XYZ file of C-alpha atoms in Angstrom:
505
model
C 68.887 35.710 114.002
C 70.074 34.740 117.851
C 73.722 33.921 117.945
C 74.342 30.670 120.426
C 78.936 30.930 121.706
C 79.639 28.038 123.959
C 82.414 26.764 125.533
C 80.959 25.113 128.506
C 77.443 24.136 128.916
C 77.187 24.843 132.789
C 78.692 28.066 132.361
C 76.278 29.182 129.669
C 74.805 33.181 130.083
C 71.391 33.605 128.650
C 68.209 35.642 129.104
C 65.201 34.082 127.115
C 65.082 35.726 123.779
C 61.459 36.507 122.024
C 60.973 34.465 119.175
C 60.860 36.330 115.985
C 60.257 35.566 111.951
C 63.021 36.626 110.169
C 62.137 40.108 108.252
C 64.007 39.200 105.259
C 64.464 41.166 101.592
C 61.522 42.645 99.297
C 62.404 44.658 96.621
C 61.031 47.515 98.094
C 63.225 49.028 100.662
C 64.528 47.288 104.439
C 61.721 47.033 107.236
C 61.523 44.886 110.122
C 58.578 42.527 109.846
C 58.334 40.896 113.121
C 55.631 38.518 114.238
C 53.154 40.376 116.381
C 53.740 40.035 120.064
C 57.245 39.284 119.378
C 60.555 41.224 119.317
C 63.626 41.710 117.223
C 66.140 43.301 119.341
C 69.588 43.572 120.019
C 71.225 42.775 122.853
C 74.641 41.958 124.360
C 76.043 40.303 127.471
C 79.207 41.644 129.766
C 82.100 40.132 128.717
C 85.195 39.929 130.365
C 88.732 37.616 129.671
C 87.259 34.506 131.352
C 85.725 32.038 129.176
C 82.632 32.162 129.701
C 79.978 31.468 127.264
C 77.716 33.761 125.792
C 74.717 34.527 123.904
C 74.878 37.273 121.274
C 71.764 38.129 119.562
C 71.184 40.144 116.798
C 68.179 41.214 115.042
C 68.391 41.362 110.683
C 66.006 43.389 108.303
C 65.249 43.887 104.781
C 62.933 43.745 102.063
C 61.466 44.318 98.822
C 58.185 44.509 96.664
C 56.581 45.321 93.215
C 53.942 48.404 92.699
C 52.053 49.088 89.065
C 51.993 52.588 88.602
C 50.465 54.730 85.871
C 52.745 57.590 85.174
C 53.259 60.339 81.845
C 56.923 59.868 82.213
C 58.488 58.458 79.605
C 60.675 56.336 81.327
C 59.031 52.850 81.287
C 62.237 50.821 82.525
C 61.923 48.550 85.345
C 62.442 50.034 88.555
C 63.085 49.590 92.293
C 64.825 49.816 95.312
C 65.971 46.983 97.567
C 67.980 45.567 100.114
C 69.089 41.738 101.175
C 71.209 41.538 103.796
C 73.299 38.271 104.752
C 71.400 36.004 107.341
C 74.717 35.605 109.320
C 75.728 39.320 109.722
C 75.837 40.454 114.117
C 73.991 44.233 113.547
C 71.325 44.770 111.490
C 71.164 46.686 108.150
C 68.679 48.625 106.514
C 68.466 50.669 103.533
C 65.845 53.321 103.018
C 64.537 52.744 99.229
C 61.328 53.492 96.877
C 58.866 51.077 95.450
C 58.977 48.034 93.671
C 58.482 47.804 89.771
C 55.986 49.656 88.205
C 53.896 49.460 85.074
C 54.177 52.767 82.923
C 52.529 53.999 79.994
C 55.070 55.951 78.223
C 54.768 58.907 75.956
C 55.269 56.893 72.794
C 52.525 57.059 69.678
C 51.077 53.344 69.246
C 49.900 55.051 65.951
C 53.106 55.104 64.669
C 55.447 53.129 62.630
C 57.604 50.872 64.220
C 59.595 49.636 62.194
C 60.520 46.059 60.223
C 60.346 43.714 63.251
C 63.258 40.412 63.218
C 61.958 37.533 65.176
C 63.965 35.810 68.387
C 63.965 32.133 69.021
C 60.958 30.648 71.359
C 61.780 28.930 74.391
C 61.952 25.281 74.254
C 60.043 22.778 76.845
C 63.267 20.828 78.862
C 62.867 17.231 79.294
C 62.875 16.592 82.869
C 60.909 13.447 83.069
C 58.275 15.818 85.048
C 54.884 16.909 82.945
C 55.171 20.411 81.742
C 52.904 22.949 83.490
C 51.639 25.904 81.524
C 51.215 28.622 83.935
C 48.127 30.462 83.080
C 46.756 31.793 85.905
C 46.474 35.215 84.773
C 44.990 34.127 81.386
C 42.380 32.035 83.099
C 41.455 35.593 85.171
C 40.891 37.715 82.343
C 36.828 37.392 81.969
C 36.609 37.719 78.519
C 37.224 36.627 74.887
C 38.059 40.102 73.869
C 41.224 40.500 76.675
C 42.287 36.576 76.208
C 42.442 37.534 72.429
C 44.763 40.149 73.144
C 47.044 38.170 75.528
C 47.204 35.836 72.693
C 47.948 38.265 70.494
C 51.135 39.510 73.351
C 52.933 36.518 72.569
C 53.128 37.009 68.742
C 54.243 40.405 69.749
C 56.709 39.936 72.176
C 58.705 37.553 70.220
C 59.406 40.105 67.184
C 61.497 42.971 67.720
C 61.848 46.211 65.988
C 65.857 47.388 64.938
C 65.236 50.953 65.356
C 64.748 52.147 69.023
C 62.842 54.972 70.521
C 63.740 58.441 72.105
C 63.133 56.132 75.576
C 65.982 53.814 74.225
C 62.882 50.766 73.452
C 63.215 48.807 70.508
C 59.022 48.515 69.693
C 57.518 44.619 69.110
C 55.066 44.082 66.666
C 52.435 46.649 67.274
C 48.886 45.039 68.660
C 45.751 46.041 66.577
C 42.400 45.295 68.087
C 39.731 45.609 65.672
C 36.325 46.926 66.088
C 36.983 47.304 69.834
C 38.150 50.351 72.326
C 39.939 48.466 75.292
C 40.182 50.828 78.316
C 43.097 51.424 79.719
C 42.286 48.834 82.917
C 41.631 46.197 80.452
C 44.917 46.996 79.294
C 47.131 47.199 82.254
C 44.990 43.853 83.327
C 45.707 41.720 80.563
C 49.450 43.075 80.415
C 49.940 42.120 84.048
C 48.221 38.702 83.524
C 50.802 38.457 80.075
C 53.961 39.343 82.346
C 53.069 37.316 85.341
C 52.210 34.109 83.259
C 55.266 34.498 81.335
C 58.973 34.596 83.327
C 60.460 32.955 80.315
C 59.668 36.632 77.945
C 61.755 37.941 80.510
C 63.078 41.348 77.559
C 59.486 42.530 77.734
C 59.764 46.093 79.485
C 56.943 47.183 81.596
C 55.973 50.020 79.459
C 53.126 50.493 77.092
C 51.607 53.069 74.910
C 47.850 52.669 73.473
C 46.074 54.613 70.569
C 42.860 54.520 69.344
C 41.550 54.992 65.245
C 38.192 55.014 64.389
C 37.089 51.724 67.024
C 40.108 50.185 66.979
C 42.981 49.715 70.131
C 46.561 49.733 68.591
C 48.753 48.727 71.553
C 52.302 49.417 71.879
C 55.329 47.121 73.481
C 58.540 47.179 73.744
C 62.130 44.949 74.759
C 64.719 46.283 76.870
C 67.021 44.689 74.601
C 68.148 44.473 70.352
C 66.828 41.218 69.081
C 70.390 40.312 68.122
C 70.876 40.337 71.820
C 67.350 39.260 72.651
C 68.405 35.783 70.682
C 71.692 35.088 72.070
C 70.043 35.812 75.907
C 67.198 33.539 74.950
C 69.537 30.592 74.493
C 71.537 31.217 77.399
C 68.557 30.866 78.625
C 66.927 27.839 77.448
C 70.718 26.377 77.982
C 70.399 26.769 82.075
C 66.761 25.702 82.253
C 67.634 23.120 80.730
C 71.016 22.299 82.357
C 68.819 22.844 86.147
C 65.406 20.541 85.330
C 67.737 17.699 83.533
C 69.928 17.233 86.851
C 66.717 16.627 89.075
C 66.691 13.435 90.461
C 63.563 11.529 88.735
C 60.700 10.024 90.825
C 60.588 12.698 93.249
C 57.304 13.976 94.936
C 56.113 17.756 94.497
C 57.517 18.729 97.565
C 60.846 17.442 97.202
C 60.750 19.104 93.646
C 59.991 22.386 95.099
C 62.892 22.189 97.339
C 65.215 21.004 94.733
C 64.387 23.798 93.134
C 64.611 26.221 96.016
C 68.136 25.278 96.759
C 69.267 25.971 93.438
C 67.983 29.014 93.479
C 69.146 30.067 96.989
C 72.929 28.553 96.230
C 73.127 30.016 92.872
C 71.822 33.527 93.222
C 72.456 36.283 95.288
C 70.471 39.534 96.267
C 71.468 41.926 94.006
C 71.884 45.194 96.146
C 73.455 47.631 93.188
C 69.629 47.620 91.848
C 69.009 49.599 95.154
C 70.074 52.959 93.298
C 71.003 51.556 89.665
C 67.243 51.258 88.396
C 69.322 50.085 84.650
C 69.839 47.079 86.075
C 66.583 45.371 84.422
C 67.481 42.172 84.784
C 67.304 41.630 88.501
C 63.953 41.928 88.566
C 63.616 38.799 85.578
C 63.937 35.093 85.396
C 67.053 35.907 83.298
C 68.922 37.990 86.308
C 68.344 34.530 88.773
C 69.553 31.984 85.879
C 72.209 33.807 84.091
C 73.612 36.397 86.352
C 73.051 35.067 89.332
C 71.712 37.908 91.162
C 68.378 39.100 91.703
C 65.849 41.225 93.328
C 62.317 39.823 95.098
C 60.499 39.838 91.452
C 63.517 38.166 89.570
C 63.516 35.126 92.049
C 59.864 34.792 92.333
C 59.514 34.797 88.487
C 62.889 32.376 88.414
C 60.591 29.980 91.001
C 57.787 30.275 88.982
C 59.514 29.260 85.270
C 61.580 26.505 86.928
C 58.688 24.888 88.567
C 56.726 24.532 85.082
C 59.311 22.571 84.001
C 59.351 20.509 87.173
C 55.634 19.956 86.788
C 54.097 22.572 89.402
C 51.815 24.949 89.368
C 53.410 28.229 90.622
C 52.207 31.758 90.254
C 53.399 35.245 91.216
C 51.862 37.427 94.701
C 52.582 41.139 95.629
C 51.899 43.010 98.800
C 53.539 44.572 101.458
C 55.260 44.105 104.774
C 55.432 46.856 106.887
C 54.524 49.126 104.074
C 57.150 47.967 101.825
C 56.019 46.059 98.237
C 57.013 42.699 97.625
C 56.659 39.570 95.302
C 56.711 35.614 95.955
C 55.076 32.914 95.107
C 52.537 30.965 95.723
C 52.725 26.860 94.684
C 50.595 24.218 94.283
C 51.453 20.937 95.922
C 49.696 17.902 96.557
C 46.260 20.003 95.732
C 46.800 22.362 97.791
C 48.741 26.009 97.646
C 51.331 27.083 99.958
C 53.018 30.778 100.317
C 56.829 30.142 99.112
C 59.425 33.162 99.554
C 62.560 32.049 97.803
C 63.981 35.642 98.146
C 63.209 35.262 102.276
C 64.889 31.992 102.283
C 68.029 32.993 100.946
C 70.747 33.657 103.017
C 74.732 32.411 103.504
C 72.505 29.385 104.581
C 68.587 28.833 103.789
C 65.986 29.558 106.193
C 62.717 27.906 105.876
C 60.262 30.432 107.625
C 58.747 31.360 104.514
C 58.586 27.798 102.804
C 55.204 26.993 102.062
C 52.894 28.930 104.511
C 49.332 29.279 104.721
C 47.231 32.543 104.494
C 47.349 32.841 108.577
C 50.885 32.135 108.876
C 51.718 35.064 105.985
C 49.911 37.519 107.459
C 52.003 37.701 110.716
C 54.472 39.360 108.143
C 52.736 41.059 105.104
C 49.730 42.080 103.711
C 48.597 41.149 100.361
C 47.395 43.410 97.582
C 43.598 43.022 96.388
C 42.561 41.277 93.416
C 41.785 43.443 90.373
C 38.321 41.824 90.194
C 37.716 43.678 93.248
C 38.670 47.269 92.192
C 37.028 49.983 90.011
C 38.842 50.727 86.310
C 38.856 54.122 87.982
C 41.265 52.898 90.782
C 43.360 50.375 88.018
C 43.898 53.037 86.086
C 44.633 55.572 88.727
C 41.768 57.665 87.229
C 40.940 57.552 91.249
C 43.388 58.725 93.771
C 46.024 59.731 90.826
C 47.650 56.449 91.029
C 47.017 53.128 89.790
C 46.254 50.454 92.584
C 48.662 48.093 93.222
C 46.791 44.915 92.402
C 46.822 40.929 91.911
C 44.400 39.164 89.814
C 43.774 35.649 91.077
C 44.447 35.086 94.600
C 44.318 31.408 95.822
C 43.272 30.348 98.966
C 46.313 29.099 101.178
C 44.398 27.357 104.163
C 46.746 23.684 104.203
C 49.768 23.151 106.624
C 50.977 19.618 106.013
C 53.630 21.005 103.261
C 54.962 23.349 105.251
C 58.607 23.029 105.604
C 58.668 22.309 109.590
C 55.819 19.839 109.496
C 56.933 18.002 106.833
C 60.755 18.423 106.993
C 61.876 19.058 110.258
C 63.055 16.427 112.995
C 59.626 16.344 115.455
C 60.192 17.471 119.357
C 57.938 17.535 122.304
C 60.323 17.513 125.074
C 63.920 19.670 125.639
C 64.717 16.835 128.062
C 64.142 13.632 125.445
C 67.335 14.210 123.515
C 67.188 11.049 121.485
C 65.331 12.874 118.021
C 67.617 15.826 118.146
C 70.871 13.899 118.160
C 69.412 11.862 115.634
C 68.649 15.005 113.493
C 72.417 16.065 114.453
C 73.820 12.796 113.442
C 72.221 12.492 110.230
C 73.308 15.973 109.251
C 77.113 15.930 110.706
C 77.350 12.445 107.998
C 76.244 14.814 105.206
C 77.901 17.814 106.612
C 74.539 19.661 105.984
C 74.575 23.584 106.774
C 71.504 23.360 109.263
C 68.930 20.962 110.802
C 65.325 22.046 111.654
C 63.254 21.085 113.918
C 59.307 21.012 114.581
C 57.587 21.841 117.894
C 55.159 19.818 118.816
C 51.741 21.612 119.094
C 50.841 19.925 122.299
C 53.283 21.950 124.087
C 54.519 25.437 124.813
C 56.846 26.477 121.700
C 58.411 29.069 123.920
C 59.425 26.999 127.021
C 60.860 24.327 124.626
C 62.645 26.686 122.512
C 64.179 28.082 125.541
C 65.111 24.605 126.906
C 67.113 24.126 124.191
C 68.526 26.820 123.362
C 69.097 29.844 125.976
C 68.002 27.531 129.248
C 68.664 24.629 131.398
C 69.195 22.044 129.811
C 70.649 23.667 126.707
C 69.297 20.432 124.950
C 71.251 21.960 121.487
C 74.243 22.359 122.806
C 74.695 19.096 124.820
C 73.207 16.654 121.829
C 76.262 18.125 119.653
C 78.637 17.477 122.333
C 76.820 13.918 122.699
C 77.416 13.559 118.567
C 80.770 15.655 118.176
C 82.362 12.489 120.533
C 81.891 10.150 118.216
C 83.276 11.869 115.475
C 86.855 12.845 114.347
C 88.072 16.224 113.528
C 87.201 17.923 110.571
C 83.690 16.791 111.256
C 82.409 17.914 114.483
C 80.136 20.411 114.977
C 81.893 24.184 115.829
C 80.438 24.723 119.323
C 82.094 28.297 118.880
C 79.672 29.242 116.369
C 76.148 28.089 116.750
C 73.482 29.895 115.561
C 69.694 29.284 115.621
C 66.286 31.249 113.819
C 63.032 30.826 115.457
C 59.976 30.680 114.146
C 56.966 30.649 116.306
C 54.292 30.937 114.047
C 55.152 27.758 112.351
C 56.677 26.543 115.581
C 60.024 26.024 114.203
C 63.663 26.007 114.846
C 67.002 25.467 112.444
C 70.023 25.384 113.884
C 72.802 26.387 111.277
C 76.307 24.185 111.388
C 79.646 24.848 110.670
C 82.422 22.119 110.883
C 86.364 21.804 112.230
């Protein structure tokens, strides 16, 4: 993020600074994901005891990610390394780390007994005024009756848990019997990734498994992270703060202004929970339950919290792994107005949000990340990690993002052609300084050069920023002008952005 300190405007010391997209957290480990032909540096200016102005830049990094691995450990906890760093911080920070959460089958026998299983309270559909959305894009992947018949068969499972635990410290579900049929272990790991990414609300579910066959029948083997004593009283915490969030949304709203309701709760009530770094115990950051409830969360936890909060809002959200700069992560992709859009809650939160990853198309996302292949186009010999010795890390459906008119900047952001036509940015200014909003964004008009325009108003004559919150701090009285002393601004020149974030004296 470029730093903007004024205290005169004729005195101001700049150098044009390359635009960059923010490289932001994935639960993965900290990269710098810059937009191609851009730079993220650092740089400083001489400073002395005069006055003067200056411009202090400084570049930010992190990420995160999720990988499905096939393993013989017996360890089948969630896992991952990760860093978030704050969007307002003057060096950079990084944090070497591993991969995201994997998928493990674990040593167990799904032969054996498991136990008495004690059922746990179902989640309950908040009223919200919104039509609920059942998110089943994973279920509407699998290709046939057989694998849909086990995913049914998942959610009897999940939702009774055995007292006694295993050597791993699991407590077993209710074991899965199919009958008459040998499910390889890619049908497995497919249907249990379409189960767990259709599902943030079974958020106990560990991602381990165990399978067994008898005679031609599949016995499949789950298991919670959690008692079901403790399973119950999280699951109504739970359905408590869903429905505490979805019942204080304004009614009437369109699907875009939904979304962003829901994207500020998210971003002002959770933050990135760097002890999951090294602590790979911590389960719940990486669940809809570590967003809601303990307010802290890795790249999977807030993309899963996104997706179970917008089902309840009435929109169709579903999960998306790859990688950025060779580091895994998860977000979302969201379907509004008939269209989807890329949406990276975990990139958008900061000390304030940034909207570079709100609602991007396929062309846009690629400046950053790449995304993993769907399973429909990979051997069971490469799902299984029968090829190469480790299982592929994999999506199953993958929509096609190709619409822009959602995207935050176009639809959002205060539209400029001209650094030198100052009228629609103090207009912008004036409308946030009344509700002393955080930031104001603004959209570059295509039919001119987002660089030269970003530069006249930020870093070069005429410093269009700077002067239109002089223009609006005049007419206000203290405690409500704009801090000239600390300005800062984010670029974004793929989606030909600009916020400018606000503080207030």
């Amino acid at each position: 993020m470029n730093f903007i300190k004024h205290s005169r405007l004729h005195t101001v010391l700049a150098g044009f600074l390359a635009v960059v997209i923010l490289a932001l957290p994935l639960a993965g480990c900290a990269q710098t994901a810059a937009v191609p032909g851009s730079s993220l540096r650092t740089e400083s200016s001489a400073v002395n005891n005069d006055p003067a102005p200056k411009i202090d830049p400084s570049g930010s990094v992190e990420a995160s990610g999720q990988s499905a691995e096939k393993t013989d450990s017996a360890a089948g906890a969630k896992t991952s390394s990760e860093t978030k760093q704050s969007q307002k911080t003057t060096t950079p920070k990084t944090q070497a780390a591993a991969d995201g959460q994997t998928l493990k089958k674990t040593s167990g026998d799904a032969l054996a007994d498991n136990g008495v299983q004690f059922s746990v309270p179902k989640s309950f559909a908040a009223q919200s005024g919104y039509a609920y959305v059942d998110q089943r894009e994973g279920y509407n992947f699998l290709p046939d009756l057989a694998s849909r018949a086990v995913y049914k068969q998942i959610f009897e499972s999940a939702y009774k848990i055995s007292a006694a635990t295993t050597s791993e410290g699991y407590y077993p579900t209710q074991k899965i019997v199919v009958s008459g049929s040998r499910l390889s272990e890619a049908q497995l790991r497919v249907i249990l990734l379409a189960f767990l990414n259709d599902n943030p609300q079974v958020f106990w579910l560990a991602n381990a498994y165990s399978y067994a066959y008898s005679n031609d029948s599949t016995y499949i083997q789950l298991y919670s992270v959690v008692s079901q004593p403790n399973c119950t009283a999280m699951i109504q915490k739970m359905n408590q703060k869903v429905s505490s969030v979805i019942s204080a949304m304004p009614a009437g709203l369109s699907e875009l202004d939904r979304e962003l309701y829901l994207f500020h709760y998210i971003a002002q009530n959770c933050t990135y929970n760097n002890a999951a770094v090294s602590d790979t115990g911590i389960w719940q950051a990486f669940s809809s339950y570590g967003v809601l409830i303990d307010g802290t969360a890795v790249c999977e936890g807030y993309s899963r919290a996104m997706q179970l909060l917008s089902s309840y809002a009435g929109l169709q959200c579903m999960l998306l792994s790859g990688q950025s700069s060779g580091v895994n992560h998860m977000w979302n992709v969201i379907k509004i107005d008939g269209s989807w859009y890329h949406l990276d809650t975990t990139w958008g939160d900061g000390d304030t949000e940034v909207y570079n990853y709100f609602n991007l198309n396929d062309a846009a996302i690629a400046q950053s990340r790449t995304i993993f292949p769907s399973a429909s186009t990979l051997t069971d010999d490469q799902i299984d990690g029968t090829a190469g010795g480790e299982a592929a890390k994999c999506n199953l459906a993958v929509p096609v993002c190709t619409a822009t008119a959602a995207n935050y900047f176009r639809a959002k952001a205060a539209k400029v052609s001209s650094s030198l036509e100052d009228s629609t940015v103090t207009a912008a200014l004036t409308t946030a300084v009344q509700s002393k909003s955080p930031s104001v964004s603004f959209y570059i008009d295509e039919g001119v050069d987002f660089e030269t325009i970003m530069a006249g108003m930020t870093t070069s004559p005429p410093y269009q920023l700077l002067k239109c919150v002089n223009a609006v701090n005049g007419r206000q009285a203290a405690g409500s002008r704009i801090d000239t002393d600390d300005l800062q601004y984010l670029g974004d020149k793929v989606n030909r952005g600009i916020t400018l974030f606000l503080k207030y004296k």
